[in-house]
Structure formats: structure tokens, C-alpha cells
mmCIF file of N, CA, C and O in Angstrom:
data_model
loop_
_atom_site.group_PDB
_atom_site.id
_atom_site.type_symbol
_atom_site.label_atom_id
_atom_site.label_comp_id
_atom_site.label_asym_id
_atom_site.label_seq_id
_atom_site.Cartn_x
_atom_site.Cartn_y
_atom_site.Cartn_z
ATOM 1 N N UNK A 1 107.319 110.952 100.327
ATOM 2 C CA UNK A 1 108.676 110.531 100.474
ATOM 3 C C UNK A 1 109.356 110.742 99.129
ATOM 4 O O UNK A 1 108.785 110.400 98.097
ATOM 5 N N UNK A 2 110.554 111.302 99.162
ATOM 6 C CA UNK A 2 111.257 111.638 97.921
ATOM 7 C C UNK A 2 112.581 110.887 97.826
ATOM 8 O O UNK A 2 113.338 110.839 98.791
ATOM 9 N N UNK A 3 112.837 110.319 96.667
ATOM 10 C CA UNK A 3 114.125 109.704 96.375
ATOM 11 C C UNK A 3 114.989 110.784 95.730
ATOM 12 O O UNK A 3 114.829 111.112 94.567
ATOM 13 N N UNK A 4 115.902 111.338 96.497
ATOM 14 C CA UNK A 4 116.773 112.406 96.005
ATOM 15 C C UNK A 4 118.043 111.864 95.344
ATOM 16 O O UNK A 4 118.909 112.624 94.960
ATOM 17 N N UNK A 5 118.120 110.545 95.218
ATOM 18 C CA UNK A 5 119.295 109.914 94.630
ATOM 19 C C UNK A 5 119.262 109.911 93.113
ATOM 20 O O UNK A 5 118.328 110.412 92.477
ATOM 21 N N UNK A 6 120.304 109.296 92.532
ATOM 22 C CA UNK A 6 120.404 109.219 91.072
ATOM 23 C C UNK A 6 119.996 107.848 90.551
ATOM 24 O O UNK A 6 120.015 107.611 89.353
ATOM 25 N N UNK A 7 119.632 106.928 91.494
ATOM 26 C CA UNK A 7 119.185 105.590 91.113
ATOM 27 C C UNK A 7 117.826 105.315 91.754
ATOM 28 O O UNK A 7 117.512 105.840 92.817
ATOM 29 N N UNK A 8 117.043 104.456 91.091
ATOM 30 C CA UNK A 8 115.773 104.029 91.666
ATOM 31 C C UNK A 8 116.045 103.323 92.992
ATOM 32 O O UNK A 8 117.109 102.728 93.173
ATOM 33 N N UNK A 9 115.078 103.388 93.908
ATOM 34 C CA UNK A 9 115.285 102.755 95.204
ATOM 35 C C UNK A 9 114.047 102.039 95.711
ATOM 36 O O UNK A 9 112.922 102.460 95.451
ATOM 37 N N UNK A 10 114.290 100.940 96.425
ATOM 38 C CA UNK A 10 113.223 100.214 97.106
ATOM 39 C C UNK A 10 113.435 100.430 98.597
ATOM 40 O O UNK A 10 114.477 100.048 99.142
ATOM 41 N N UNK A 11 112.466 101.037 99.243
ATOM 42 C CA UNK A 11 112.561 101.399 100.649
ATOM 43 C C UNK A 11 111.617 100.543 101.493
ATOM 44 O O UNK A 11 110.452 100.369 101.133
ATOM 45 N N UNK A 12 112.109 100.026 102.599
ATOM 46 C CA UNK A 12 111.260 99.399 103.602
ATOM 47 C C UNK A 12 110.871 100.501 104.573
ATOM 48 O O UNK A 12 111.745 101.234 105.068
ATOM 49 N N UNK A 13 109.581 100.643 104.835
ATOM 50 C CA UNK A 13 109.108 101.733 105.684
ATOM 51 C C UNK A 13 108.304 101.191 106.857
ATOM 52 O O UNK A 13 107.700 100.116 106.778
ATOM 53 N N UNK A 14 108.297 101.940 107.947
ATOM 54 C CA UNK A 14 107.546 101.535 109.124
ATOM 55 C C UNK A 14 107.397 102.699 110.082
ATOM 56 O O UNK A 14 107.944 103.787 109.864
ATOM 57 N N UNK A 15 106.643 102.460 111.143
ATOM 58 C CA UNK A 15 106.391 103.475 112.164
ATOM 59 C C UNK A 15 106.992 103.048 113.494
ATOM 60 O O UNK A 15 106.987 101.870 113.843
ATOM 61 N N UNK A 16 107.460 104.026 114.236
ATOM 62 C CA UNK A 16 107.954 103.816 115.591
ATOM 63 C C UNK A 16 107.192 104.788 116.479
ATOM 64 O O UNK A 16 107.119 105.977 116.178
ATOM 65 N N UNK A 17 106.592 104.282 117.535
ATOM 66 C CA UNK A 17 105.939 105.211 118.455
ATOM 67 C C UNK A 17 104.648 104.704 119.045
ATOM 68 O O UNK A 17 104.638 104.284 120.190
ATOM 69 N N UNK A 18 103.591 104.710 118.282
ATOM 70 C CA UNK A 18 102.283 104.346 118.825
ATOM 71 C C UNK A 18 101.721 103.124 118.099
ATOM 72 O O UNK A 18 101.998 102.905 116.926
ATOM 73 N N UNK A 19 100.921 102.358 118.822
ATOM 74 C CA UNK A 19 100.340 101.152 118.234
ATOM 75 C C UNK A 19 99.069 101.428 117.441
ATOM 76 O O UNK A 19 98.635 100.580 116.668
ATOM 77 N N UNK A 20 98.477 102.603 117.609
ATOM 78 C CA UNK A 20 97.200 102.884 116.936
ATOM 79 C C UNK A 20 97.374 103.582 115.587
ATOM 80 O O UNK A 20 96.418 104.053 114.992
ATOM 81 N N UNK A 21 98.585 103.597 115.079
ATOM 82 C CA UNK A 21 98.844 104.200 113.770
ATOM 83 C C UNK A 21 99.504 103.170 112.854
ATOM 84 O O UNK A 21 100.214 102.280 113.316
ATOM 85 N N UNK A 22 99.255 103.306 111.551
ATOM 86 C CA UNK A 22 99.865 102.393 110.584
ATOM 87 C C UNK A 22 100.068 103.121 109.257
ATOM 88 O O UNK A 22 99.441 104.141 108.991
ATOM 89 N N UNK A 23 100.943 102.566 108.446
ATOM 90 C CA UNK A 23 101.167 103.075 107.096
ATOM 91 C C UNK A 23 100.442 102.185 106.100
ATOM 92 O O UNK A 23 100.184 101.015 106.368
ATOM 93 N N UNK A 24 100.159 102.720 104.927
ATOM 94 C CA UNK A 24 99.441 101.963 103.898
ATOM 95 C C UNK A 24 100.308 100.921 103.207
ATOM 96 O O UNK A 24 99.811 100.106 102.436
ATOM 97 N N UNK A 25 101.603 100.916 103.462
ATOM 98 C CA UNK A 25 102.510 99.950 102.840
ATOM 99 C C UNK A 25 103.718 99.738 103.733
ATOM 100 O O UNK A 25 104.006 100.571 104.605
ATOM 101 N N UNK A 26 104.422 98.631 103.516
ATOM 102 C CA UNK A 26 105.662 98.370 104.242
ATOM 103 C C UNK A 26 106.878 98.502 103.338
ATOM 104 O O UNK A 26 108.010 98.489 103.808
ATOM 105 N N UNK A 27 106.622 98.608 102.034
ATOM 106 C CA UNK A 27 107.716 98.754 101.072
ATOM 107 C C UNK A 27 107.236 99.608 99.911
ATOM 108 O O UNK A 27 106.097 99.475 99.465
ATOM 109 N N UNK A 28 108.117 100.484 99.447
ATOM 110 C CA UNK A 28 107.749 101.358 98.339
ATOM 111 C C UNK A 28 108.945 101.497 97.396
ATOM 112 O O UNK A 28 110.083 101.604 97.835
ATOM 113 N N UNK A 29 108.661 101.418 96.100
ATOM 114 C CA UNK A 29 109.690 101.628 95.077
ATOM 115 C C UNK A 29 109.530 103.033 94.533
ATOM 116 O O UNK A 29 108.445 103.402 94.077
ATOM 117 N N UNK A 30 110.621 103.804 94.582
ATOM 118 C CA UNK A 30 110.568 105.189 94.123
ATOM 119 C C UNK A 30 111.661 105.416 93.089
ATOM 120 O O UNK A 30 112.847 105.235 93.379
ATOM 121 N N UNK A 31 111.281 105.803 91.879
ATOM 122 C CA UNK A 31 112.292 106.116 90.866
ATOM 123 C C UNK A 31 113.149 107.318 91.303
ATOM 124 O O UNK A 31 112.693 108.172 92.075
ATOM 125 N N UNK A 32 114.358 107.375 90.795
ATOM 126 C CA UNK A 32 115.266 108.478 91.120
ATOM 127 C C UNK A 32 114.601 109.824 90.840
ATOM 128 O O UNK A 32 113.969 110.008 89.798
ATOM 129 N N UNK A 33 114.702 110.730 91.793
ATOM 130 C CA UNK A 33 114.171 112.072 91.626
ATOM 131 C C UNK A 33 112.663 112.198 91.777
ATOM 132 O O UNK A 33 112.120 113.286 91.623
ATOM 133 N N UNK A 34 111.984 111.108 92.088
ATOM 134 C CA UNK A 34 110.522 111.129 92.185
ATOM 135 C C UNK A 34 110.056 111.132 93.643
ATOM 136 O O UNK A 34 110.802 110.801 94.549
ATOM 137 N N UNK A 35 108.780 111.464 93.818
ATOM 138 C CA UNK A 35 108.154 111.501 95.133
ATOM 139 C C UNK A 35 106.974 110.550 95.161
ATOM 140 O O UNK A 35 106.240 110.435 94.185
ATOM 141 N N UNK A 36 106.793 109.858 96.284
ATOM 142 C CA UNK A 36 105.684 108.928 96.479
ATOM 143 C C UNK A 36 105.030 109.272 97.817
ATOM 144 O O UNK A 36 105.722 109.491 98.809
ATOM 145 N N UNK A 37 103.701 109.324 97.825
ATOM 146 C CA UNK A 37 102.989 109.609 99.067
ATOM 147 C C UNK A 37 102.786 108.347 99.879
ATOM 148 O O UNK A 37 102.486 107.290 99.330
ATOM 149 N N UNK A 38 102.946 108.470 101.186
ATOM 150 C CA UNK A 38 102.605 107.418 102.133
ATOM 151 C C UNK A 38 101.394 107.906 102.909
ATOM 152 O O UNK A 38 101.293 109.095 103.221
ATOM 153 N N UNK A 39 100.492 107.002 103.242
ATOM 154 C CA UNK A 39 99.316 107.368 104.010
ATOM 155 C C UNK A 39 99.440 106.805 105.413
ATOM 156 O O UNK A 39 99.613 105.594 105.591
ATOM 157 N N UNK A 40 99.370 107.686 106.402
ATOM 158 C CA UNK A 40 99.391 107.293 107.797
ATOM 159 C C UNK A 40 97.948 107.294 108.292
ATOM 160 O O UNK A 40 97.254 108.309 108.178
ATOM 161 N N UNK A 41 97.495 106.156 108.797
ATOM 162 C CA UNK A 41 96.133 106.009 109.286
ATOM 163 C C UNK A 41 96.167 105.813 110.792
ATOM 164 O O UNK A 41 97.015 105.065 111.295
ATOM 165 N N UNK A 42 95.249 106.458 111.492
ATOM 166 C CA UNK A 42 95.167 106.289 112.939
ATOM 167 C C UNK A 42 93.806 105.719 113.317
ATOM 168 O O UNK A 42 92.802 106.008 112.674
ATOM 169 N N UNK A 43 93.807 104.903 114.357
ATOM 170 C CA UNK A 43 92.573 104.313 114.874
ATOM 171 C C UNK A 43 92.717 104.132 116.386
ATOM 172 O O UNK A 43 92.801 103.008 116.882
ATOM 173 N N UNK A 44 92.772 105.245 117.130
ATOM 174 C CA UNK A 44 92.936 105.123 118.583
ATOM 175 C C UNK A 44 91.670 104.564 119.238
ATOM 176 O O UNK A 44 90.562 104.914 118.854
ATOM 177 N N UNK A 45 91.865 103.681 120.193
ATOM 178 C CA UNK A 45 90.727 103.142 120.936
ATOM 179 C C UNK A 45 90.259 104.187 121.951
ATOM 180 O O UNK A 45 90.928 105.195 122.192
ATOM 181 N N UNK A 46 89.121 103.929 122.564
ATOM 182 C CA UNK A 46 88.577 104.852 123.565
ATOM 183 C C UNK A 46 89.494 104.971 124.780
ATOM 184 O O UNK A 46 89.426 105.964 125.517
ATOM 185 N N UNK A 47 90.361 103.998 124.979
ATOM 186 C CA UNK A 47 91.278 104.023 126.125
ATOM 187 C C UNK A 47 92.473 104.961 125.918
ATOM 188 O O UNK A 47 93.187 105.271 126.854
ATOM 189 N N UNK A 48 92.695 105.387 124.694
ATOM 190 C CA UNK A 48 93.826 106.280 124.402
ATOM 191 C C UNK A 48 93.454 107.696 124.847
ATOM 192 O O UNK A 48 92.437 108.241 124.429
ATOM 193 N N UNK A 49 94.278 108.264 125.695
ATOM 194 C CA UNK A 49 94.009 109.609 126.221
ATOM 195 C C UNK A 49 94.192 110.657 125.132
ATOM 196 O O UNK A 49 95.014 110.494 124.220
ATOM 197 N N UNK A 50 93.419 111.744 125.242
ATOM 198 C CA UNK A 50 93.609 112.861 124.315
ATOM 199 C C UNK A 50 95.016 113.409 124.510
ATOM 200 O O UNK A 50 95.564 113.379 125.605
ATOM 201 N N UNK A 51 95.593 113.891 123.440
ATOM 202 C CA UNK A 51 96.927 114.461 123.539
ATOM 203 C C UNK A 51 97.673 114.369 122.231
ATOM 204 O O UNK A 51 97.133 113.961 121.206
ATOM 205 N N UNK A 52 98.933 114.767 122.305
ATOM 206 C CA UNK A 52 99.808 114.753 121.140
ATOM 207 C C UNK A 52 100.812 113.617 121.315
ATOM 208 O O UNK A 52 101.431 113.501 122.359
ATOM 209 N N UNK A 53 100.951 112.805 120.262
ATOM 210 C CA UNK A 53 101.819 111.636 120.318
ATOM 211 C C UNK A 53 102.866 111.716 119.207
ATOM 212 O O UNK A 53 102.510 111.816 118.033
ATOM 213 N N UNK A 54 104.154 111.648 119.578
ATOM 214 C CA UNK A 54 105.191 111.643 118.540
ATOM 215 C C UNK A 54 105.255 110.277 117.859
ATOM 216 O O UNK A 54 105.159 109.236 118.501
ATOM 217 N N UNK A 55 105.380 110.301 116.538
ATOM 218 C CA UNK A 55 105.497 109.085 115.731
ATOM 219 C C UNK A 55 106.658 109.299 114.770
ATOM 220 O O UNK A 55 106.777 110.354 114.146
ATOM 221 N N UNK A 56 107.504 108.302 114.655
ATOM 222 C CA UNK A 56 108.623 108.381 113.723
ATOM 223 C C UNK A 56 108.337 107.501 112.512
ATOM 224 O O UNK A 56 108.025 106.321 112.665
ATOM 225 N N UNK A 57 108.419 108.105 111.335
ATOM 226 C CA UNK A 57 108.318 107.354 110.083
ATOM 227 C C UNK A 57 109.752 107.014 109.691
ATOM 228 O O UNK A 57 110.587 107.913 109.525
ATOM 229 N N UNK A 58 110.043 105.720 109.578
ATOM 230 C CA UNK A 58 111.402 105.276 109.275
ATOM 231 C C UNK A 58 111.429 104.566 107.926
ATOM 232 O O UNK A 58 110.507 103.835 107.579
ATOM 233 N N UNK A 59 112.501 104.813 107.175
ATOM 234 C CA UNK A 59 112.692 104.163 105.873
ATOM 235 C C UNK A 59 114.123 103.650 105.801
ATOM 236 O O UNK A 59 115.049 104.307 106.270
ATOM 237 N N UNK A 60 114.287 102.472 105.221
ATOM 238 C CA UNK A 60 115.623 101.885 105.063
ATOM 239 C C UNK A 60 115.802 101.428 103.617
ATOM 240 O O UNK A 60 114.886 100.889 103.004
ATOM 241 N N UNK A 61 116.993 101.645 103.111
ATOM 242 C CA UNK A 61 117.347 101.319 101.731
ATOM 243 C C UNK A 61 118.716 100.643 101.740
ATOM 244 O O UNK A 61 119.622 101.097 102.447
ATOM 245 N N UNK A 62 118.879 99.583 100.979
ATOM 246 C CA UNK A 62 120.191 98.957 100.812
ATOM 247 C C UNK A 62 120.767 99.496 99.512
ATOM 248 O O UNK A 62 120.186 99.312 98.444
ATOM 249 N N UNK A 63 121.918 100.184 99.605
ATOM 250 C CA UNK A 63 122.502 100.775 98.393
ATOM 251 C C UNK A 63 123.298 99.737 97.605
ATOM 252 O O UNK A 63 123.392 98.573 97.989
ATOM 253 N N UNK A 64 123.876 100.160 96.503
ATOM 254 C CA UNK A 64 124.588 99.230 95.611
ATOM 255 C C UNK A 64 125.862 98.658 96.237
ATOM 256 O O UNK A 64 126.415 97.690 95.735
ATOM 257 N N UNK A 65 126.321 99.237 97.350
ATOM 258 C CA UNK A 65 127.503 98.733 98.056
ATOM 259 C C UNK A 65 127.127 97.803 99.200
ATOM 260 O O UNK A 65 127.975 97.371 99.967
ATOM 261 N N UNK A 66 125.828 97.519 99.348
ATOM 262 C CA UNK A 66 125.366 96.655 100.413
ATOM 263 C C UNK A 66 125.176 97.349 101.750
ATOM 264 O O UNK A 66 124.921 96.701 102.756
ATOM 265 N N UNK A 67 125.313 98.663 101.764
ATOM 266 C CA UNK A 67 125.149 99.424 102.995
ATOM 267 C C UNK A 67 123.668 99.746 103.216
ATOM 268 O O UNK A 67 122.962 100.095 102.268
ATOM 269 N N UNK A 68 123.226 99.637 104.468
ATOM 270 C CA UNK A 68 121.859 100.007 104.807
ATOM 271 C C UNK A 68 121.852 101.485 105.187
ATOM 272 O O UNK A 68 122.582 101.918 106.071
ATOM 273 N N UNK A 69 121.033 102.239 104.480
ATOM 274 C CA UNK A 69 120.895 103.674 104.743
ATOM 275 C C UNK A 69 119.506 103.883 105.316
ATOM 276 O O UNK A 69 118.516 103.428 104.737
ATOM 277 N N UNK A 70 119.432 104.549 106.448
ATOM 278 C CA UNK A 70 118.135 104.781 107.080
ATOM 279 C C UNK A 70 117.817 106.275 107.118
ATOM 280 O O UNK A 70 118.715 107.113 107.215
ATOM 281 N N UNK A 71 116.541 106.551 107.029
ATOM 282 C CA UNK A 71 116.024 107.910 107.089
ATOM 283 C C UNK A 71 114.877 107.912 108.090
ATOM 284 O O UNK A 71 114.115 106.940 108.172
ATOM 285 N N UNK A 72 114.746 108.983 108.840
ATOM 286 C CA UNK A 72 113.651 109.097 109.795
ATOM 287 C C UNK A 72 113.065 110.503 109.754
ATOM 288 O O UNK A 72 113.794 111.476 109.547
ATOM 289 N N UNK A 73 111.759 110.573 109.967
ATOM 290 C CA UNK A 73 111.067 111.863 110.059
ATOM 291 C C UNK A 73 110.042 111.747 111.172
ATOM 292 O O UNK A 73 109.236 110.825 111.175
ATOM 293 N N UNK A 74 110.084 112.665 112.117
ATOM 294 C CA UNK A 74 109.118 112.628 113.209
ATOM 295 C C UNK A 74 107.910 113.494 112.870
ATOM 296 O O UNK A 74 108.049 114.605 112.363
ATOM 297 N N UNK A 75 106.735 112.938 113.138
ATOM 298 C CA UNK A 75 105.478 113.659 112.966
ATOM 299 C C UNK A 75 104.727 113.560 114.288
ATOM 300 O O UNK A 75 105.072 112.761 115.155
ATOM 301 N N UNK A 76 103.703 114.388 114.436
ATOM 302 C CA UNK A 76 102.905 114.376 115.655
ATOM 303 C C UNK A 76 101.474 114.011 115.301
ATOM 304 O O UNK A 76 100.883 114.599 114.396
ATOM 305 N N UNK A 77 100.932 113.036 116.026
ATOM 306 C CA UNK A 77 99.535 112.635 115.875
ATOM 307 C C UNK A 77 98.776 113.225 117.051
ATOM 308 O O UNK A 77 99.162 113.037 118.206
ATOM 309 N N UNK A 78 97.706 113.957 116.758
ATOM 310 C CA UNK A 78 96.893 114.548 117.813
ATOM 311 C C UNK A 78 95.608 113.750 117.967
ATOM 312 O O UNK A 78 94.879 113.539 116.996
ATOM 313 N N UNK A 79 95.348 113.298 119.181
ATOM 314 C CA UNK A 79 94.128 112.562 119.502
ATOM 315 C C UNK A 79 93.226 113.494 120.294
ATOM 316 O O UNK A 79 93.639 114.063 121.307
ATOM 317 N N UNK A 80 92.007 113.678 119.787
ATOM 318 C CA UNK A 80 91.040 114.525 120.491
ATOM 319 C C UNK A 80 89.648 113.940 120.334
ATOM 320 O O UNK A 80 89.397 113.125 119.446
ATOM 321 N N UNK A 81 88.767 114.369 121.213
ATOM 322 C CA UNK A 81 87.394 113.887 121.152
ATOM 323 C C UNK A 81 86.754 114.373 119.865
ATOM 324 O O UNK A 81 87.011 115.490 119.406
ATOM 325 N N UNK A 82 85.908 113.548 119.300
ATOM 326 C CA UNK A 82 85.217 113.900 118.069
ATOM 327 C C UNK A 82 84.237 115.050 118.339
ATOM 328 O O UNK A 82 83.505 115.029 119.324
ATOM 329 N N UNK A 83 84.231 116.039 117.477
ATOM 330 C CA UNK A 83 83.334 117.182 117.642
ATOM 331 C C UNK A 83 81.883 116.781 117.385
ATOM 332 O O UNK A 83 81.605 115.760 116.745
ATOM 333 N N UNK A 84 80.947 117.592 117.881
ATOM 334 C CA UNK A 84 79.517 117.321 117.672
ATOM 335 C C UNK A 84 79.189 117.283 116.183
ATOM 336 O O UNK A 84 78.394 116.452 115.734
ATOM 337 N N UNK A 85 79.804 118.148 115.403
ATOM 338 C CA UNK A 85 79.579 118.170 113.953
ATOM 339 C C UNK A 85 79.996 116.855 113.319
ATOM 340 O O UNK A 85 79.270 116.267 112.522
ATOM 341 N N UNK A 86 81.178 116.362 113.670
ATOM 342 C CA UNK A 86 81.672 115.113 113.087
ATOM 343 C C UNK A 86 80.795 113.932 113.494
ATOM 344 O O UNK A 86 80.611 112.994 112.722
ATOM 345 N N UNK A 87 80.247 113.955 114.691
ATOM 346 C CA UNK A 87 79.377 112.872 115.145
ATOM 347 C C UNK A 87 78.081 112.805 114.312
ATOM 348 O O UNK A 87 77.472 111.745 114.196
ATOM 349 N N UNK A 88 77.666 113.918 113.733
ATOM 350 C CA UNK A 88 76.439 113.962 112.932
ATOM 351 C C UNK A 88 76.631 113.407 111.514
ATOM 352 O O UNK A 88 75.676 113.068 110.849
ATOM 353 N N UNK A 89 77.863 113.337 111.049
ATOM 354 C CA UNK A 89 78.133 112.855 109.692
ATOM 355 C C UNK A 89 77.822 111.370 109.594
ATOM 356 O O UNK A 89 78.034 110.629 110.551
ATOM 357 N N UNK A 90 77.351 110.906 108.429
ATOM 358 C CA UNK A 90 76.904 109.520 108.297
ATOM 359 C C UNK A 90 77.982 108.464 108.150
ATOM 360 O O UNK A 90 77.700 107.342 107.787
ATOM 361 N N UNK A 91 79.217 108.750 108.382
ATOM 362 C CA UNK A 91 80.261 107.719 108.244
ATOM 363 C C UNK A 91 81.081 107.570 109.484
ATOM 364 O O UNK A 91 81.026 108.196 110.427
#
């Protein structure tokens, strides 16, 4: 996530879409002109069907005028059966 503004910003972030995905944080402070990575983690249960699921990453910032500015980016999470190779790994 990049703060393209001229002032540092504190963003509230969250996901819209699926219950089996989460972000590593709910708030991130990003200095002006800097980029910060967010980690999206998935943990689908066995009941979740294989397929592609749209997820929206949303961020909100309150600017110096008290206005709430929101940003959204859609990503796709693909759920598939674990391969035989991955099943052999010790983790």
C-alpha cells in the first residue's frame, strides 16, 4: 500500500468478501511517499469449495479537513486442493 500524498497518513484497513481471509493489521501508518506491505492470509475450511473468490482490500483515511477518504483494491483468492507434493512437506 502506498501513500501518494504529501503528508503522513494513518489508514484503517480491512477486507470485504470472504470470511476465511484476514489481514495482518487493522491500521497502518505510512509516511508520505512511502510504501507498506500488507499480508493477506487465507485459511479456508474443508467446506469451502474450490474456486476463485473476489476479495476487496479497503483502506480509509481521515484527512486534515475531517473528510473520510476511502480506497479499494480487488484481488482474487484461489482455493484449490493441496497437491501431492505439498502434502509431503513437513509443515
